[in-house]
Tab-separated table of C-alpha atoms in Angstrom:
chain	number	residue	atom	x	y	z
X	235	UNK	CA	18.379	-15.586	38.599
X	236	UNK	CA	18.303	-13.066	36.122
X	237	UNK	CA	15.021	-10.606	35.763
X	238	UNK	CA	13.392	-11.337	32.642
X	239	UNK	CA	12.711	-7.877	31.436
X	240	UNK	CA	14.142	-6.538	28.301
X	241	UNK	CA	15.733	-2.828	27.809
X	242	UNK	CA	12.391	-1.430	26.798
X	243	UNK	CA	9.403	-3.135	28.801
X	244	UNK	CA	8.977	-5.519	31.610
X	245	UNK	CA	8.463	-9.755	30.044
X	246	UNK	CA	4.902	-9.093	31.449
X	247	UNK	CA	3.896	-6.392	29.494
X	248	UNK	CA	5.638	-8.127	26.123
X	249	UNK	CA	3.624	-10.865	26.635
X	250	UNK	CA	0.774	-9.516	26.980
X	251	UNK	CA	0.847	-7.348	24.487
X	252	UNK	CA	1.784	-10.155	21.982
X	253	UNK	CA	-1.061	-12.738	23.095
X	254	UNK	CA	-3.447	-10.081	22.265
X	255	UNK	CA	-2.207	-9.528	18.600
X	256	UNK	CA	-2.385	-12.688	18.132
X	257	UNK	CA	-5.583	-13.734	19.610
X	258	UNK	CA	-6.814	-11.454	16.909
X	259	UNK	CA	-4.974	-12.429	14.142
X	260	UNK	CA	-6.041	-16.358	14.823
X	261	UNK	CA	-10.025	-15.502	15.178
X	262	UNK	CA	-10.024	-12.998	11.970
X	263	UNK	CA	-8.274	-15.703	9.871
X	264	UNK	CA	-11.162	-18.242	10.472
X	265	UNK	CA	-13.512	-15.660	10.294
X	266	UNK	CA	-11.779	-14.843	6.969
X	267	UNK	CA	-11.884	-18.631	6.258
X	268	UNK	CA	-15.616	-19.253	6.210
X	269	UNK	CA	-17.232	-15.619	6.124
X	270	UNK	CA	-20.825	-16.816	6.064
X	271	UNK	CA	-20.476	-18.215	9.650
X	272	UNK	CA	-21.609	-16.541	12.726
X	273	UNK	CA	-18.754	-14.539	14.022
X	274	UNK	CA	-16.408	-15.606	17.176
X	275	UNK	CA	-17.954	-14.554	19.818
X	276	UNK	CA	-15.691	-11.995	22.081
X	277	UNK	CA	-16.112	-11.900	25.700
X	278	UNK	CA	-14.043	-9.648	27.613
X	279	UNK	CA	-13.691	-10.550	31.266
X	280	UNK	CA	-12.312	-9.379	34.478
X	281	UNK	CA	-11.302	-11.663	37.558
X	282	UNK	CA	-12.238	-10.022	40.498
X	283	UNK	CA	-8.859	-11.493	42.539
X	284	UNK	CA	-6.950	-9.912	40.068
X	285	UNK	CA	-6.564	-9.732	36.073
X	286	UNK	CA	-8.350	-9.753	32.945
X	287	UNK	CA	-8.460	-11.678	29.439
X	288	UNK	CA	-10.830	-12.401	26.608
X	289	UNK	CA	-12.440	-15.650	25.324
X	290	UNK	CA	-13.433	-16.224	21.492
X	291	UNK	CA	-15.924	-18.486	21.124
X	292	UNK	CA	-17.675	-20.009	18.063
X	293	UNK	CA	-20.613	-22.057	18.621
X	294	UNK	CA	-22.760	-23.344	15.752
X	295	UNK	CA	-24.782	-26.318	16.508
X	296	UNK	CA	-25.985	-27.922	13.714
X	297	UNK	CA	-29.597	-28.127	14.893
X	298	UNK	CA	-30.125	-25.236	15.457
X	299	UNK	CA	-33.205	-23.776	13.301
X	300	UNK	CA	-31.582	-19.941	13.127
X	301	UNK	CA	-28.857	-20.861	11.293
X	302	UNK	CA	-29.017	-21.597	7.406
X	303	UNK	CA	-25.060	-22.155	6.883
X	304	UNK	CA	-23.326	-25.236	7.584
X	305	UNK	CA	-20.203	-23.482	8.656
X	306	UNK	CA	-16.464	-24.920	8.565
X	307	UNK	CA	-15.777	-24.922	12.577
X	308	UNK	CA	-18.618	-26.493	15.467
X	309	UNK	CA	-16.746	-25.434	18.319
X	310	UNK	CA	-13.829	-23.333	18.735
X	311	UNK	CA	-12.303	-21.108	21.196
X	312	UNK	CA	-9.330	-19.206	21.278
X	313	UNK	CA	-8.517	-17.656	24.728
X	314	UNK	CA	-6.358	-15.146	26.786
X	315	UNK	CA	-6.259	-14.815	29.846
X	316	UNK	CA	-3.154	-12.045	32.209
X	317	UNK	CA	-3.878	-13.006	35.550
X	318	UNK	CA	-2.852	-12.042	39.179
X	319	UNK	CA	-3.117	-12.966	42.347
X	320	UNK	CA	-1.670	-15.670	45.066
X	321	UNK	CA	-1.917	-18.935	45.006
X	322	UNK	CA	-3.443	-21.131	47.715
X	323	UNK	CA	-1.964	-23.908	49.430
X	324	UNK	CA	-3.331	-26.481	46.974
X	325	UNK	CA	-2.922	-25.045	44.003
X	326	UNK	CA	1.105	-24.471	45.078
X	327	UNK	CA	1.094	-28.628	45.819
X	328	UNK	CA	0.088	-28.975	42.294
X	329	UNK	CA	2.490	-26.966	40.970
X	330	UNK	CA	5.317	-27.870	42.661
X	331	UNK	CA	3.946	-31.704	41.250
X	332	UNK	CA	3.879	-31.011	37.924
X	333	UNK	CA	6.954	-27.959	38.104
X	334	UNK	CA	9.762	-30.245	40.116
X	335	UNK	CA	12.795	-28.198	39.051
X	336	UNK	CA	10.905	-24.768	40.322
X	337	UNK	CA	12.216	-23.581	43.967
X	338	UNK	CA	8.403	-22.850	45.414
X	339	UNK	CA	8.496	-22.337	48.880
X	340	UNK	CA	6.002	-23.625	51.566
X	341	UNK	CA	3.997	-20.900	52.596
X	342	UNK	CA	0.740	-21.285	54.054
X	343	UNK	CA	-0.364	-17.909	53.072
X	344	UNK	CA	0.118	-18.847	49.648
X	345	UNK	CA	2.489	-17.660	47.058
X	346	UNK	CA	1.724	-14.503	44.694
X	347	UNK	CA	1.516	-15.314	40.888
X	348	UNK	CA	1.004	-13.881	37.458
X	349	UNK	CA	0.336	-15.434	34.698
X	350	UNK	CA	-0.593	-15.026	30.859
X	351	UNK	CA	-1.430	-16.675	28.068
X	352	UNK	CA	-2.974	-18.105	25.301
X	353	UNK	CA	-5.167	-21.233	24.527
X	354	UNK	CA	-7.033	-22.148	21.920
X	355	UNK	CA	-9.186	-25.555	20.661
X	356	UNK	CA	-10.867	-26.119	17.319
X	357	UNK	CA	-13.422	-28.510	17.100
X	358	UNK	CA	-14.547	-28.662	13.041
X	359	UNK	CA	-17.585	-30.293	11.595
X	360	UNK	CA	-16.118	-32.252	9.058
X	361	UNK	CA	-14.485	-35.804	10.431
X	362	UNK	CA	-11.924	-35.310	7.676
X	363	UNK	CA	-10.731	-32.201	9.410
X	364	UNK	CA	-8.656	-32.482	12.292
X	365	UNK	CA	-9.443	-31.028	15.660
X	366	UNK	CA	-6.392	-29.205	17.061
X	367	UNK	CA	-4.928	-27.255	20.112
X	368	UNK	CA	-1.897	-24.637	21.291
X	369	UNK	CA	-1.345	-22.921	24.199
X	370	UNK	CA	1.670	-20.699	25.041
X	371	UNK	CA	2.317	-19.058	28.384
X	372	UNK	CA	3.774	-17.228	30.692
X	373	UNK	CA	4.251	-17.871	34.469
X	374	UNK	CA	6.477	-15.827	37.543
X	375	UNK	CA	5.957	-16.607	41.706
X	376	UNK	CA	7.478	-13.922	43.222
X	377	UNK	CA	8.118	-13.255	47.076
X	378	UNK	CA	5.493	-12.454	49.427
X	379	UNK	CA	5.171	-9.033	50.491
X	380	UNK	CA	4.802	-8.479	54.458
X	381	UNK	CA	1.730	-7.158	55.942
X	382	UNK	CA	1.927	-3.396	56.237
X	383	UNK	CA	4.580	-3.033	53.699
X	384	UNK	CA	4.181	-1.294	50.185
X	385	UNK	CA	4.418	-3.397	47.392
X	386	UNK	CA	7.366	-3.554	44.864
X	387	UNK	CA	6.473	-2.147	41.348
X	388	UNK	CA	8.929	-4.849	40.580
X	389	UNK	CA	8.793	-7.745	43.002
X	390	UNK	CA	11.457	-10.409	43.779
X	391	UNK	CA	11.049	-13.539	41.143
X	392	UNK	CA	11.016	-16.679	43.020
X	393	UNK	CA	10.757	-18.574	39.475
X	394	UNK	CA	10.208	-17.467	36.210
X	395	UNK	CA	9.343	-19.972	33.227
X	396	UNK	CA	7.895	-20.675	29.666
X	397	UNK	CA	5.821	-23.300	28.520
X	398	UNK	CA	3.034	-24.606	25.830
X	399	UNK	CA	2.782	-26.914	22.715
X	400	UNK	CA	0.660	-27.600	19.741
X	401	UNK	CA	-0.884	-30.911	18.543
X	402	UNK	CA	-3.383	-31.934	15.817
X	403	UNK	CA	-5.978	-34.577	16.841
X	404	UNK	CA	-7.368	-36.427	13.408
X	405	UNK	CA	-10.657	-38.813	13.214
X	406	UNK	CA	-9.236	-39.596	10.269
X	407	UNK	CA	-5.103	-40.346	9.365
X	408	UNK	CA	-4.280	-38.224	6.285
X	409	UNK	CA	-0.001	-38.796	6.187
X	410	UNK	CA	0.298	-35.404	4.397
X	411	UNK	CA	-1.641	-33.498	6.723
X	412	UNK	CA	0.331	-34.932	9.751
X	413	UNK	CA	3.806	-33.967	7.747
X	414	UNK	CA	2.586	-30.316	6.622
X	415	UNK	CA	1.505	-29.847	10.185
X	416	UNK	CA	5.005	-31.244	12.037
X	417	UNK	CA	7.369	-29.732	9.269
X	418	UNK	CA	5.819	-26.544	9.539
X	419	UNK	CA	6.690	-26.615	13.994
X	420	UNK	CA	9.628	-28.055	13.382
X	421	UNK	CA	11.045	-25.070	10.959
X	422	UNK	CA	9.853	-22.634	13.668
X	423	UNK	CA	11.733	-24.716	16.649
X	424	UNK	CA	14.533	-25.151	14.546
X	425	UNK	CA	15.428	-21.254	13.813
X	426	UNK	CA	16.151	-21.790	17.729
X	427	UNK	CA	18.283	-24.807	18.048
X	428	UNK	CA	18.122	-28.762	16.418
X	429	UNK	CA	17.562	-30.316	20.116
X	430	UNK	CA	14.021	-28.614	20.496
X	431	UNK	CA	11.633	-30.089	17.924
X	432	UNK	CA	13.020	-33.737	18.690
X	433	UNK	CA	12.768	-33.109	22.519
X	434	UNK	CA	9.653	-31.118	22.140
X	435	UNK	CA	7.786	-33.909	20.087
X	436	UNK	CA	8.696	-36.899	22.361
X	437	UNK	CA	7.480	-34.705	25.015
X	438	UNK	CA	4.143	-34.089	23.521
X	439	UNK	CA	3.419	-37.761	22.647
X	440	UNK	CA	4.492	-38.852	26.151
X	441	UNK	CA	2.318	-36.183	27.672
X	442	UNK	CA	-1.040	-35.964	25.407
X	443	UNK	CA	-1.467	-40.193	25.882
X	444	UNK	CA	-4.218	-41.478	27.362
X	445	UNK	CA	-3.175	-44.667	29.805
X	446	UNK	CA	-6.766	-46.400	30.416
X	447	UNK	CA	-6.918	-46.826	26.732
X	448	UNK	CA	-3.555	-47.529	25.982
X	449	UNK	CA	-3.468	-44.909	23.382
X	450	UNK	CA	-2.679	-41.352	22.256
X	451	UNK	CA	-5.205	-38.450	21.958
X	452	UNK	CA	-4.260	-37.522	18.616
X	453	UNK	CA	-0.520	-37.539	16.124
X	454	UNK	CA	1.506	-35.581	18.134
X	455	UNK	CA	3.054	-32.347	17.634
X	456	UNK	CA	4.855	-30.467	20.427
X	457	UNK	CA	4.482	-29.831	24.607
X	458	UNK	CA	7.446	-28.057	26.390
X	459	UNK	CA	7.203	-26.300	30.263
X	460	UNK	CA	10.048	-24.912	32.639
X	461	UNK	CA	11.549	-23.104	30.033
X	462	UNK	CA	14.427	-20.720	31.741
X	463	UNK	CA	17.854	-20.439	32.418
X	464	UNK	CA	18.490	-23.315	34.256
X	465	UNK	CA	19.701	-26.390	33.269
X	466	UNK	CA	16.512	-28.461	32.016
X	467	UNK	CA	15.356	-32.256	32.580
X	468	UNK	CA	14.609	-32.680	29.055
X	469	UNK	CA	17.121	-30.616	27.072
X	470	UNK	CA	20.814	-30.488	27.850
X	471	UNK	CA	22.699	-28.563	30.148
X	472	UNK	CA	23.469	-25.116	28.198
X	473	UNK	CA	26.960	-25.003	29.841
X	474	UNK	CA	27.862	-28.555	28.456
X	475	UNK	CA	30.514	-28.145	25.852
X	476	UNK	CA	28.828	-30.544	23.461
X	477	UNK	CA	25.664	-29.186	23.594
X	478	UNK	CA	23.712	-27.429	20.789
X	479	UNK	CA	22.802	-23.903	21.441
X	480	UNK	CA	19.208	-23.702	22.923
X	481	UNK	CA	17.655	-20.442	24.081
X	482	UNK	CA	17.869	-19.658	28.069
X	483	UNK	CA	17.284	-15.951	28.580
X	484	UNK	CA	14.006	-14.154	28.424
X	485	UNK	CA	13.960	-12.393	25.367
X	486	UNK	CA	15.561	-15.659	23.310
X	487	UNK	CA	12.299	-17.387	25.298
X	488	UNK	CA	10.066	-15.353	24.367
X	489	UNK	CA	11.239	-15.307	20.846
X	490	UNK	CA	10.932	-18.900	20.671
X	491	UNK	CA	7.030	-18.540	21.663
X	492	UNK	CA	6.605	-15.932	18.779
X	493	UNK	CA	7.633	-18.019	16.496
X	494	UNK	CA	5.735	-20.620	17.331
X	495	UNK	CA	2.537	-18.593	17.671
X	496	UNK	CA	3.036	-17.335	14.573
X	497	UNK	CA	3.431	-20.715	12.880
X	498	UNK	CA	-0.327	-22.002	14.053
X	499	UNK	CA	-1.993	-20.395	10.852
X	500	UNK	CA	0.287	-21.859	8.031
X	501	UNK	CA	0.334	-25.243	10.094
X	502	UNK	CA	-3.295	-25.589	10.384
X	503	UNK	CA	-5.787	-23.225	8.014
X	504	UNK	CA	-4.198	-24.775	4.438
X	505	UNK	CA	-5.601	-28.290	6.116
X	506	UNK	CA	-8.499	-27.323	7.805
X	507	UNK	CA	-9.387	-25.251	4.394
X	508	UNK	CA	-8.510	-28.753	1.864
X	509	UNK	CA	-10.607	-31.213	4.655
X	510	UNK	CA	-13.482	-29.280	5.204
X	511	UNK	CA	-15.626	-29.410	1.994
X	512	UNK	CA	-14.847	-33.197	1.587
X	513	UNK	CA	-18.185	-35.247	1.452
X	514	UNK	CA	-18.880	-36.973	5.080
X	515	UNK	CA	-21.180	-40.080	5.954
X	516	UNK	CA	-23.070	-40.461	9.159
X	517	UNK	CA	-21.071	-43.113	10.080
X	518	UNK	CA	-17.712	-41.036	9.619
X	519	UNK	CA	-19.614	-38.432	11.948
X	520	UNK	CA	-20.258	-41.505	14.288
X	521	UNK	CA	-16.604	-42.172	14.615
X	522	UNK	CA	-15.428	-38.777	15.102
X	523	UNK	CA	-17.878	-38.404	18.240
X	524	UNK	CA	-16.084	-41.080	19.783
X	525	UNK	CA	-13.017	-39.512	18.958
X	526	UNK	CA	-13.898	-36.831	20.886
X	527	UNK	CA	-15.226	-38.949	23.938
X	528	UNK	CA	-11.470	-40.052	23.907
X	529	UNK	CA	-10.478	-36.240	23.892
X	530	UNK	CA	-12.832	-35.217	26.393
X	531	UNK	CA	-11.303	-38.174	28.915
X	532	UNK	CA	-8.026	-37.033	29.007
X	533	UNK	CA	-8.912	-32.848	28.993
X	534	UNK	CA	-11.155	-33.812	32.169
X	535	UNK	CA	-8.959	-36.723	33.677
X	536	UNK	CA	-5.159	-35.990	32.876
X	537	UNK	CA	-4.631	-32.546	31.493
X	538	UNK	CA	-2.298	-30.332	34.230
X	539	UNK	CA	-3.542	-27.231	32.666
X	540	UNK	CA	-7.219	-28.296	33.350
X	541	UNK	CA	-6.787	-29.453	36.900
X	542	UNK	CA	-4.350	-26.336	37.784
X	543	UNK	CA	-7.335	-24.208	36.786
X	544	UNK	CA	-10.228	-25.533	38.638
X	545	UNK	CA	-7.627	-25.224	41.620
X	546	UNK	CA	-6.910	-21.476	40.985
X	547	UNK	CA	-9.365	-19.341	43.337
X	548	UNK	CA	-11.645	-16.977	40.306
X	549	UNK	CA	-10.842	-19.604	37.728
X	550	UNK	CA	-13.627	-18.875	34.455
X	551	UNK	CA	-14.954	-22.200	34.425
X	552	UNK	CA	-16.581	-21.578	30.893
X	553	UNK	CA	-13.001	-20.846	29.566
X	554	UNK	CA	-11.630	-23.491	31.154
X	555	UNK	CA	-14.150	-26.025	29.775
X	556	UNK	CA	-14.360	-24.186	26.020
X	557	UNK	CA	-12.105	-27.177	25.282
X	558	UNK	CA	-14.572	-29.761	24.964
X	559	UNK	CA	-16.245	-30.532	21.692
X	560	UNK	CA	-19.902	-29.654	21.134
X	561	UNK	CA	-20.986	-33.051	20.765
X	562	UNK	CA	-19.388	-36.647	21.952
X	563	UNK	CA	-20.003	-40.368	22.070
X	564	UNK	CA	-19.251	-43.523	24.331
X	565	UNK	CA	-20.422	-47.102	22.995
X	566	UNK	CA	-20.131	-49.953	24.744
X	567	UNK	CA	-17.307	-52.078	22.771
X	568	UNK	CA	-17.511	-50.249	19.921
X	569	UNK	CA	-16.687	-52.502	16.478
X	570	UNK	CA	-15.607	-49.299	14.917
X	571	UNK	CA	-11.828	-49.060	14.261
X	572	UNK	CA	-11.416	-53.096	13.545
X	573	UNK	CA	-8.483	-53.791	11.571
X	574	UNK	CA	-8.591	-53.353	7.885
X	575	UNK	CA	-10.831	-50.203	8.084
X	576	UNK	CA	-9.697	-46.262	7.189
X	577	UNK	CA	-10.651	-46.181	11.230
X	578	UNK	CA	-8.128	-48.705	12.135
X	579	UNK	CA	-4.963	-46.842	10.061
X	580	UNK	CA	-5.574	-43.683	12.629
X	581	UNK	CA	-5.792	-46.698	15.552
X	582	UNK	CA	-2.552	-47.630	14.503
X	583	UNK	CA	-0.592	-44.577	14.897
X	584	UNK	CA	-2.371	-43.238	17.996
X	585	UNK	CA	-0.928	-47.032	19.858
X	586	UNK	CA	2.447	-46.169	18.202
X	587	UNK	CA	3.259	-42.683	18.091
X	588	UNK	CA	5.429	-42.227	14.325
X	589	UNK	CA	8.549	-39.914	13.119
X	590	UNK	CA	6.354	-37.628	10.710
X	591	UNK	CA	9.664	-35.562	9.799
């Protein structure tokens, strides 16, 4: 296994130094978006096993008497987090359940780590604009280091990988939204191969879908993981003659992830910009609450990334959570969404996932 490091500085430190630009690129672009809002709040942290990051967080309840402006975003968060440490027995079982093609060893002591990232949810107030989420990352295990023994400024990599997505979660189905959003991922996948957006997107429907309700969270978009050098479950062998060119070394990676971190503001800001000054009933607002009860049940019941978290020893449970909407509903056999209704047409598509490009 090759050492993902370029010529000039270790993947780690690219990484990191990337998630960071962009962390502030996202926040100052909705900050630029609605500049009567309160600002993002920034809250730089340390984890005392080992790391540090920063979570942005905008919160603007609507009842609250302080605040004159009915601002564009109700909850958002846009996180990073470059983390260290070892990982327990547990969390290693979890990995290992949700990583299958990654050699992790038994140890009982646990397994050091690093990891880095970033992860963001937006939560607007208008039910006309869509909710939506990304996450890239980062991840190496490397070998243990013995008791007594200095360690390694560059330790032996165990396994090395990429992974991460985007997806836009609607109350409301608006067909040129959903295309703007996919065509815009899809160009950035495709400067790296044709087999990515296609894999990518089936990926991302299979994974965000919710099973006790027989339905997705939201219209798709993209979710990839285990991206390396090896051969991959869900993407064809890159030795195979008749295979299209994918990228497999660190730096072509990594490249990938740029371009897809740098295609969240054109995907989402022209649409969250066009949906948010549209006029809104209270019972529009209803139905978008219990769009979000259906996004908080899978975040809390099914999401890896969630569960992996509350099993990592230090985990900031207030970043963790940030990705739960301000406000939710549950009814009791809800009429809303009955056929014939603008509810029903976003019903539809969320039972049967759709080819938006």
């Amino acid at each position: 296994m090759s050492t993902p490091e370029s010529s000039e500085k270790p993947m780690r430190t690219q990484v990191e130094n990337y998630i960071v630009s962009l962390q502030e690129q996202i926040v100052s672009a909705f900050e630029t978006l609605d500049p009567s809002a309160p600002k993002f709040k920034r809250d730089s942290w340390v984890r005392p096993q080992g790391g540090t990051g920063q979570s942005c967080v905008f919160t603007c309840p609507a009842d609250d008497p302080s605040i004159v402006h009915d601002s564009i975003l109700e909850k958002a968060g846009v996180n990073i987090s470059v983390v260290h440490g070892v990982l327990p027995p547990a969390a290693i079982k979890q990995m290992r359940a949700d990583h299958k093609s990654m050699p992790l060893p038994d140890r009982p002591e646990g397994l050091p780590f690093f990891a880095a990232g970033i992860s963001l949810v937006i939560h607007p107030r208008n039910p006309h604009a869509p909710t939506v989420h990304a996450n890239y990352r980062y991840f190496e295990i490397t070998e243990p280091v013995e008791k007594d023994h200095p360690v390694p400024e560059q330790p032996k990599l165990l396994a090395w990988w990429f992974g991460g997505g985007c997806d836009l979660t609607p109350s409301y189905l608006y067909e040129e939204d959903a295309v703007h959003f996919h065509s815009t991922i899809k160009n950035a996948c495709d400067k790296h191969g044709p087999q990515l957006y296609p894999s990518f997107k089936k990926w991302c429907d299979e994974y965000f879908y919710i099973p006790h309700r027989n339905e997705s969270r939201g219209i798709g978009g993209i979710f990839f993981d285990d991206l390396n050098e090896a051969p991959h479950a869900r993407l064809n062998s890159p030795d195979s003659p008749d295979t299209a060119p994918r990228p497999t070394s660190p730096a072509e990676i990594f490249s990938l992830i740029q371009d897809l971190g740098n295609a969240f503001i054109p995907s989402y800001l022209p649409i969250l910009k066009s949906r948010s000054s549209l006029p809104f009933t209270p019972s529009e607002r209803r139905w978008q609450q219990l769009r979000r009860g259906r996004y908080v049940e899978f975040n809390l019941v099914y999401d890896r990334g969630t569960k992996f978290g509350l099993m990592t020893p230090g985990a900031r449970i207030e970043s963790i959570l940030m990705s739960l909407p301000e406000t939710a509903r549950w009814e009791y056999m809800s009429e809303m969404g009955e056929e014939g209704t603008e509810e029903a047409k976003l019903v539809e598509v969320l039972k049967k996932p759709k080819e938006w490009v």
